PDB file of C-alpha atoms and ligand atoms in Angstrom:
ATOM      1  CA  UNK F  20    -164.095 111.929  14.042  1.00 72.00           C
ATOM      2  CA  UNK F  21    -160.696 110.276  12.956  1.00 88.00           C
ATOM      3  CA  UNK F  22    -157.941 112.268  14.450  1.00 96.00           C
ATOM      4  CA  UNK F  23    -155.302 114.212  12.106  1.00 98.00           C
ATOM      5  CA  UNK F  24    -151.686 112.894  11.691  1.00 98.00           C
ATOM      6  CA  UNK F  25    -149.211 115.343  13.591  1.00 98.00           C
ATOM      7  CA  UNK F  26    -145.560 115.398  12.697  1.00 98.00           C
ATOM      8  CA  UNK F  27    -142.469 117.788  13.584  1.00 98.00           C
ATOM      9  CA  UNK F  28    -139.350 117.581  12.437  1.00 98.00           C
ATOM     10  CA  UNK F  29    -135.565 119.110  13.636  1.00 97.00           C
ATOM     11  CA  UNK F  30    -133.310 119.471  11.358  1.00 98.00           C
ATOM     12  CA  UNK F  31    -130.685 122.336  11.383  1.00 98.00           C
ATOM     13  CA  UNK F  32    -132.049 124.349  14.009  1.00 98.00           C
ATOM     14  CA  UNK F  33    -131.530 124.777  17.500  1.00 98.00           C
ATOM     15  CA  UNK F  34    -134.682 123.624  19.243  1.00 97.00           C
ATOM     16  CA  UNK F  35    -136.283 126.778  20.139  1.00 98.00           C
ATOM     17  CA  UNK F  36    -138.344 126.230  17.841  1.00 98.00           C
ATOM     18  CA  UNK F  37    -139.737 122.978  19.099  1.00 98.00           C
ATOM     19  CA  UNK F  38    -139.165 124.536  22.708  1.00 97.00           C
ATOM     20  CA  UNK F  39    -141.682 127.500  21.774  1.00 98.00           C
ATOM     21  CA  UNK F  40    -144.185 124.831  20.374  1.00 97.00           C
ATOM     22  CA  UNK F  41    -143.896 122.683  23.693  1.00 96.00           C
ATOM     23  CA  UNK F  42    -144.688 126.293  25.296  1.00 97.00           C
ATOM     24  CA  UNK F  43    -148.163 125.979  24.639  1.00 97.00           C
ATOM     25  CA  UNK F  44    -148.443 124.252  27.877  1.00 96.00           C
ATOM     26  CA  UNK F  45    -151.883 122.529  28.650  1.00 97.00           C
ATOM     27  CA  UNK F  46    -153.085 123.794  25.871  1.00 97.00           C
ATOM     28  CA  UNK F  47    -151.412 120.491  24.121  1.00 95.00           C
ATOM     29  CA  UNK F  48    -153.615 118.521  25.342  1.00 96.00           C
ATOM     30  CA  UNK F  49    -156.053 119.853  23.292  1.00 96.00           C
ATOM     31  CA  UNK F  50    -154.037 119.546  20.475  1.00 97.00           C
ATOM     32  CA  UNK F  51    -153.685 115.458  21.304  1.00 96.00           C
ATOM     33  CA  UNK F  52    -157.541 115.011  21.833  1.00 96.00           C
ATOM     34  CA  UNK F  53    -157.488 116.320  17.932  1.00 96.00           C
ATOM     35  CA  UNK F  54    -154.378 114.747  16.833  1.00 97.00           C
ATOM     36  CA  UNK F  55    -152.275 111.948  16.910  1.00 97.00           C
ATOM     37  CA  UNK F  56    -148.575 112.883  17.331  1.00 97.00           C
ATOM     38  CA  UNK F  57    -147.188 110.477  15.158  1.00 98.00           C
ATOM     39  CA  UNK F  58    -143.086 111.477  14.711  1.00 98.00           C
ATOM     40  CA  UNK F  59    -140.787 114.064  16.175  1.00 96.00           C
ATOM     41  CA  UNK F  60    -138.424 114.436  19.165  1.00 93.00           C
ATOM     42  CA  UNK F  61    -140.660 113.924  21.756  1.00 84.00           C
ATOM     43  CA  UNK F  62    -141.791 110.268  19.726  1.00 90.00           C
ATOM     44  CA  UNK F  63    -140.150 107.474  19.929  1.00 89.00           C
ATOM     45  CA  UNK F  64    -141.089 106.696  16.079  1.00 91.00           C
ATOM     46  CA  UNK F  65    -137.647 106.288  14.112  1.00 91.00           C
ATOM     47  CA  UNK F  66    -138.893 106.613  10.580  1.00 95.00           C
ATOM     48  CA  UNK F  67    -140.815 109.176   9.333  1.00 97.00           C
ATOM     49  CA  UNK F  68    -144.403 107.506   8.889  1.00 98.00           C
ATOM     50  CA  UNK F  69    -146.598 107.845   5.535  1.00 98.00           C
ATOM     51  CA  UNK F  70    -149.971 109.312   5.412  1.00 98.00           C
ATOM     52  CA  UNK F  71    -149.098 112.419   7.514  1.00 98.00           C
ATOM     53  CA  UNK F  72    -151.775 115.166   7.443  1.00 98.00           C
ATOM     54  CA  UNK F  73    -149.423 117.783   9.005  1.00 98.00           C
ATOM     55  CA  UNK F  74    -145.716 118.222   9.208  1.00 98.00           C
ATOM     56  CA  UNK F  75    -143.904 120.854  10.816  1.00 98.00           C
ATOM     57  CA  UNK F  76    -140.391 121.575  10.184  1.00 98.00           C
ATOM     58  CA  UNK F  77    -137.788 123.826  12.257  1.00 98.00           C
ATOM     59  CA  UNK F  78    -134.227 124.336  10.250  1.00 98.00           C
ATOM     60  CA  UNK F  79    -132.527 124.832   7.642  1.00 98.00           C
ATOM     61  CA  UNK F  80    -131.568 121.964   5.350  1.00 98.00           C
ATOM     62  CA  UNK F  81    -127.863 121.620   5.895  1.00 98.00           C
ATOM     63  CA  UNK F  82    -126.554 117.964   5.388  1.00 98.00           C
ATOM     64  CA  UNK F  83    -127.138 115.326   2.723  1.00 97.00           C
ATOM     65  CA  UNK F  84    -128.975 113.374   5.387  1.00 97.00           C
ATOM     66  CA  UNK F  85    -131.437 117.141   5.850  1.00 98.00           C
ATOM     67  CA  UNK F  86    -132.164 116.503   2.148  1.00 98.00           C
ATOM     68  CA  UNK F  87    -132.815 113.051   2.345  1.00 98.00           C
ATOM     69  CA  UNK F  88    -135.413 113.181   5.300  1.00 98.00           C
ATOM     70  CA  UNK F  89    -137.024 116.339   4.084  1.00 98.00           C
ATOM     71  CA  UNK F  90    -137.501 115.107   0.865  1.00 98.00           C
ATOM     72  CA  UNK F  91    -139.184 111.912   2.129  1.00 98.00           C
ATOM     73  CA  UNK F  92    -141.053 114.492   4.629  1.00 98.00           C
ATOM     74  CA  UNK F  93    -142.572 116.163   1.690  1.00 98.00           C
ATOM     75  CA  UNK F  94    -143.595 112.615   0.059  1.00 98.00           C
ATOM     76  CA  UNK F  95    -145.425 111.520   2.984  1.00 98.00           C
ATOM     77  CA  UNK F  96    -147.215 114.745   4.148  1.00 98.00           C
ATOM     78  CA  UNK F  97    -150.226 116.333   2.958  1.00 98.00           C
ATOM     79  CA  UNK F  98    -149.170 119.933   4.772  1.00 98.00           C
ATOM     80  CA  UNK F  99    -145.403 120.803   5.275  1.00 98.00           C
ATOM     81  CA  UNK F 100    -145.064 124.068   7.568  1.00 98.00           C
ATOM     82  CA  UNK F 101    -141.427 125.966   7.702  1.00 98.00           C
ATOM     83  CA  UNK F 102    -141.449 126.710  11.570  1.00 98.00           C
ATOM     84  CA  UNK F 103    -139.295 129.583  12.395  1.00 98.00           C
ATOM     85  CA  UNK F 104    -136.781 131.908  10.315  1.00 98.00           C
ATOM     86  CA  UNK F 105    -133.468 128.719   9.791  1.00 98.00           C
ATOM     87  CA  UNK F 106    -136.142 127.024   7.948  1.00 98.00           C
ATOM     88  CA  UNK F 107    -137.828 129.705   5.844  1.00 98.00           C
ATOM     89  CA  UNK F 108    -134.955 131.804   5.320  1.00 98.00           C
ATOM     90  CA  UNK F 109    -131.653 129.661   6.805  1.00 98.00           C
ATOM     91  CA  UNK F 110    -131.016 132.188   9.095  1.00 98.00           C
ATOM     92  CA  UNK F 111    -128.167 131.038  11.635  1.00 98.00           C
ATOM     93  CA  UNK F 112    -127.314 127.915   9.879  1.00 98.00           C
ATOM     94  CA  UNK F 113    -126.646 129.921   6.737  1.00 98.00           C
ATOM     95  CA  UNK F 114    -124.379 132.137   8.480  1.00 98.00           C
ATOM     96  CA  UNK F 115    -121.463 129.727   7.218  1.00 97.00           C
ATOM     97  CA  UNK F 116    -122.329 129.767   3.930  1.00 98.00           C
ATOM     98  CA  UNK F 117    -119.618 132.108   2.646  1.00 97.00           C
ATOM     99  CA  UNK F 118    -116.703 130.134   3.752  1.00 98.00           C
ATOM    100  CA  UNK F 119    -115.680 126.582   2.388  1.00 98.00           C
ATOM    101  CA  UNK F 120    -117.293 124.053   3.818  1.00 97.00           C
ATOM    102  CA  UNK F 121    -113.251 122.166   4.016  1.00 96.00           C
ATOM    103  CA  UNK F 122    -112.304 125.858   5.733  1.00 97.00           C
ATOM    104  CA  UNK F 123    -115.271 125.300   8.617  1.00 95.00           C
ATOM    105  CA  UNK F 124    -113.902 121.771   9.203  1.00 95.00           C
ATOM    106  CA  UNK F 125    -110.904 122.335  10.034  1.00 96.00           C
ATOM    107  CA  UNK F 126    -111.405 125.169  12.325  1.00 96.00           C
ATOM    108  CA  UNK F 127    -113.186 123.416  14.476  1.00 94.00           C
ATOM    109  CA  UNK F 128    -112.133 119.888  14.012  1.00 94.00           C
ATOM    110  CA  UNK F 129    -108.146 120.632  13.940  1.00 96.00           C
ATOM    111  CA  UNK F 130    -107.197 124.227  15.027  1.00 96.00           C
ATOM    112  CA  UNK F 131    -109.908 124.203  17.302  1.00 94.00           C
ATOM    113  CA  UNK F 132    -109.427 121.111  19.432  1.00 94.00           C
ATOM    114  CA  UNK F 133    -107.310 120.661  22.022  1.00 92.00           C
ATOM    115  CA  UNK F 134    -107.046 116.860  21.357  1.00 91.00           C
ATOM    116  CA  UNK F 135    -107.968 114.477  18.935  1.00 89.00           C
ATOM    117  CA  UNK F 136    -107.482 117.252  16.151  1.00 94.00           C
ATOM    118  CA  UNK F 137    -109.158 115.593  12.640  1.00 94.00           C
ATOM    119  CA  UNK F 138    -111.986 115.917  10.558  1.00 94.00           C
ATOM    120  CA  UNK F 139    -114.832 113.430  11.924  1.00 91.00           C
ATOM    121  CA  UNK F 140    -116.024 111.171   8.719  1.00 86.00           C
ATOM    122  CA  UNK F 141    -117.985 107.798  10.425  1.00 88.00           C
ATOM    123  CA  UNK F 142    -121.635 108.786  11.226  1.00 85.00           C
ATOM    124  CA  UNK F 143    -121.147 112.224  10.442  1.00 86.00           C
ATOM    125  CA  UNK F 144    -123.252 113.983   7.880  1.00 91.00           C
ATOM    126  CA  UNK F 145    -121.823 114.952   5.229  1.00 95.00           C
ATOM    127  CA  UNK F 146    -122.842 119.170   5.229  1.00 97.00           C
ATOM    128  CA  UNK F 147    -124.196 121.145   1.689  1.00 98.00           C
ATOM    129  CA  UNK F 148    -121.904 123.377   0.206  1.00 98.00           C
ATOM    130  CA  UNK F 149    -124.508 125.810   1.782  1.00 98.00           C
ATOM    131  CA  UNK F 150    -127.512 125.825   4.017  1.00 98.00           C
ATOM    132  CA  UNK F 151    -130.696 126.377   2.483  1.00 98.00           C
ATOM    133  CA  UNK F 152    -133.908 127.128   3.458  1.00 98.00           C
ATOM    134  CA  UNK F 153    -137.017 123.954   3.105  1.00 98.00           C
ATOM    135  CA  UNK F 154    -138.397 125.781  -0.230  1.00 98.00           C
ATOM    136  CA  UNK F 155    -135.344 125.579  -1.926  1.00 98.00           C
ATOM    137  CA  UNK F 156    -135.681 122.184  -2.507  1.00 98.00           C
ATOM    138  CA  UNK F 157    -139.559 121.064  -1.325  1.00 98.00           C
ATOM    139  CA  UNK F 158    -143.107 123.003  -1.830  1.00 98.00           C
ATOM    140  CA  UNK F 159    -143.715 124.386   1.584  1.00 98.00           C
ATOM    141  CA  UNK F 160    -147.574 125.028   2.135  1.00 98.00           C
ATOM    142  CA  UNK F 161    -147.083 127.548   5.197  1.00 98.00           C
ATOM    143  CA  UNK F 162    -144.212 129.527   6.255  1.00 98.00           C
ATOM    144  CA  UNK F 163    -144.410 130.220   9.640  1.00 98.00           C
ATOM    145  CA  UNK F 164    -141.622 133.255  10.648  1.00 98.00           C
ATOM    146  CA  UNK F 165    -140.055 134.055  13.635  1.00 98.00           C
ATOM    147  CA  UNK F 166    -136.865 132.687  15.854  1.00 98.00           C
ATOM    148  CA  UNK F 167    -138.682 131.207  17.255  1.00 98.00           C
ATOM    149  CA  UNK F 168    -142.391 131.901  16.370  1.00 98.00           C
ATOM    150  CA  UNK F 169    -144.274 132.543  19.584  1.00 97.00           C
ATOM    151  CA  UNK F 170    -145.976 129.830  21.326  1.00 98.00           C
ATOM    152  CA  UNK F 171    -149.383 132.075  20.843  1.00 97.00           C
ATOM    153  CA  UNK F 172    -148.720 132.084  16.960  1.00 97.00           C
ATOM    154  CA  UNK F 173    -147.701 128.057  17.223  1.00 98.00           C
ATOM    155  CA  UNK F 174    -151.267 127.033  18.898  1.00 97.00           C
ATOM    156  CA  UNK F 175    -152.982 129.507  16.288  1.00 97.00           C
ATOM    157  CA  UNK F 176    -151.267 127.628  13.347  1.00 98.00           C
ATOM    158  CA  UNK F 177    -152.355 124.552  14.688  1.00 98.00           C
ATOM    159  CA  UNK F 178    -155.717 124.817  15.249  1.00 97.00           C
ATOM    160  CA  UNK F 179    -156.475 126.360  11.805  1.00 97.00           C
ATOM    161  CA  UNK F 180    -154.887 123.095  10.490  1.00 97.00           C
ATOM    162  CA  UNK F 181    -156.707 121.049  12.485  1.00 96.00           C
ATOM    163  CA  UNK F 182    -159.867 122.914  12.065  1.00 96.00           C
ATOM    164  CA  UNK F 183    -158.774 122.419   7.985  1.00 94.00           C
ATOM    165  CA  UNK F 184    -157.909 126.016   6.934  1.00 96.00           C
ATOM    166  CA  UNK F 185    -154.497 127.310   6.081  1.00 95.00           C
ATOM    167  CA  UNK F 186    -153.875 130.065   8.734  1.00 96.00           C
ATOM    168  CA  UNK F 187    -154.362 134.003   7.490  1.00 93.00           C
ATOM    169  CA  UNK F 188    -151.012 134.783   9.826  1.00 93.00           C
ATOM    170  CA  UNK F 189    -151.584 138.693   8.852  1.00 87.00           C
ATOM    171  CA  UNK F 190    -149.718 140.117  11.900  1.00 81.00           C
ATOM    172  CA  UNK F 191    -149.684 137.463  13.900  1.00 86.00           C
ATOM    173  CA  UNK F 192    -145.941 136.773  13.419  1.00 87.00           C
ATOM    174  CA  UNK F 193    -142.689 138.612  12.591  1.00 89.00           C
ATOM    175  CA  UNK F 194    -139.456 137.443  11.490  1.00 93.00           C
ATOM    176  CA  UNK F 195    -136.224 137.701  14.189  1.00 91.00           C
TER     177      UNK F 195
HETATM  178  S1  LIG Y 226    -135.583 130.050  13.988  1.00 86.14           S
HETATM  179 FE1  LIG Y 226    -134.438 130.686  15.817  1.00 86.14          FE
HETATM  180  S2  LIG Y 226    -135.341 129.482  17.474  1.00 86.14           S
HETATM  181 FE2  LIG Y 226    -135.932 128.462  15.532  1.00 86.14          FE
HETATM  182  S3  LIG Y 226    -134.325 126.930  15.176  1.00 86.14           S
HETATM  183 FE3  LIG Y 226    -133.680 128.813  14.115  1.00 86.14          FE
HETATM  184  S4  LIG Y 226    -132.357 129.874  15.593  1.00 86.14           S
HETATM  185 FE4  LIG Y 226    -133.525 128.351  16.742  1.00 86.14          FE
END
């Protein structure tokens, strides 16, 4: 049988999301004997491949470089999950989205370094006026709450994917 196309993505998030899917343990390897891991952090792919059966995203879209990549995310993938709350909901990402983006800048880039005070612009995103969860700007086929989502609610997601059904979560998960 031809082996699914796995994706994850990081975008504004802190990796415990991807660290409660790598909690799984052995039970990955099951997941590899079904699925081909095709891009992510643990890949060494560096662009986001077409024909992707299953992409799973932790965080919150943030930058103009987050929109770009989860745009071309949602192009190339058949199933896009939101893992964890910064995605579905922006969560702590969005926690700066009442101040100025300018404002956020320069406290950290000028009154709050100690030396070479200035705003970073070569090879630096350049950050949303807010940050927004993956719905607001792509169809998202699962969300997938928690921070992070427990590595028993991970493995269940994935092998109802695999298996091809969309996972009834019920009370499987909980956001926070
Ligand atoms: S949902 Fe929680 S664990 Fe996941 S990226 Fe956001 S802050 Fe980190």
């Amino acid at each position: 049988m031809k082996k699914a196309r796995l994706a994850t993505l990081w975008l504004d998030g802190c990796s415990g999301c991807h660290m409660s899917l790598l909690d799984i343990d052995e039970a990955i390897i099951a997941v590899v004997q079904r699925a081909d891991i095709v891009y992510g952090p643990l890949v060494d792919a560096q662009e986001f491949p077409v024909d992707v059966d299953v992409a799973i995203v932790e965080g919150a879209v943030s930058s103009q470089d987050d929109l770009e990549k989860i745009k071309r995310v949602r192009e190339r993938s058949r199933i896009l999950v939101a893992l964890g709350d910064c995605a579905i909901t922006g969560n702590v990402p969005s926690m700066r989205n009442r101040f100025l983006v300018k404002t956020i800048l320069e406290r950290v880039y000028v009154e709050g370094a100690d030396a070479q005070k200035g705003i970073p612009t070569d090879g630096v995103p350049t950050l949303l006026k807010q940050a927004i969860p993956l719905q607001d700007v792509v169809k998202v086929d699962l969300h997938v709450p928690g921070c992070p989502p427990s590595a028993s609610a991970i493995l269940f997601v994935l092998n109802e994917l695999l298996d091809g059904r969309i996972p009834d979560l019920g009370t499987k998960v909980r956001f926070g």
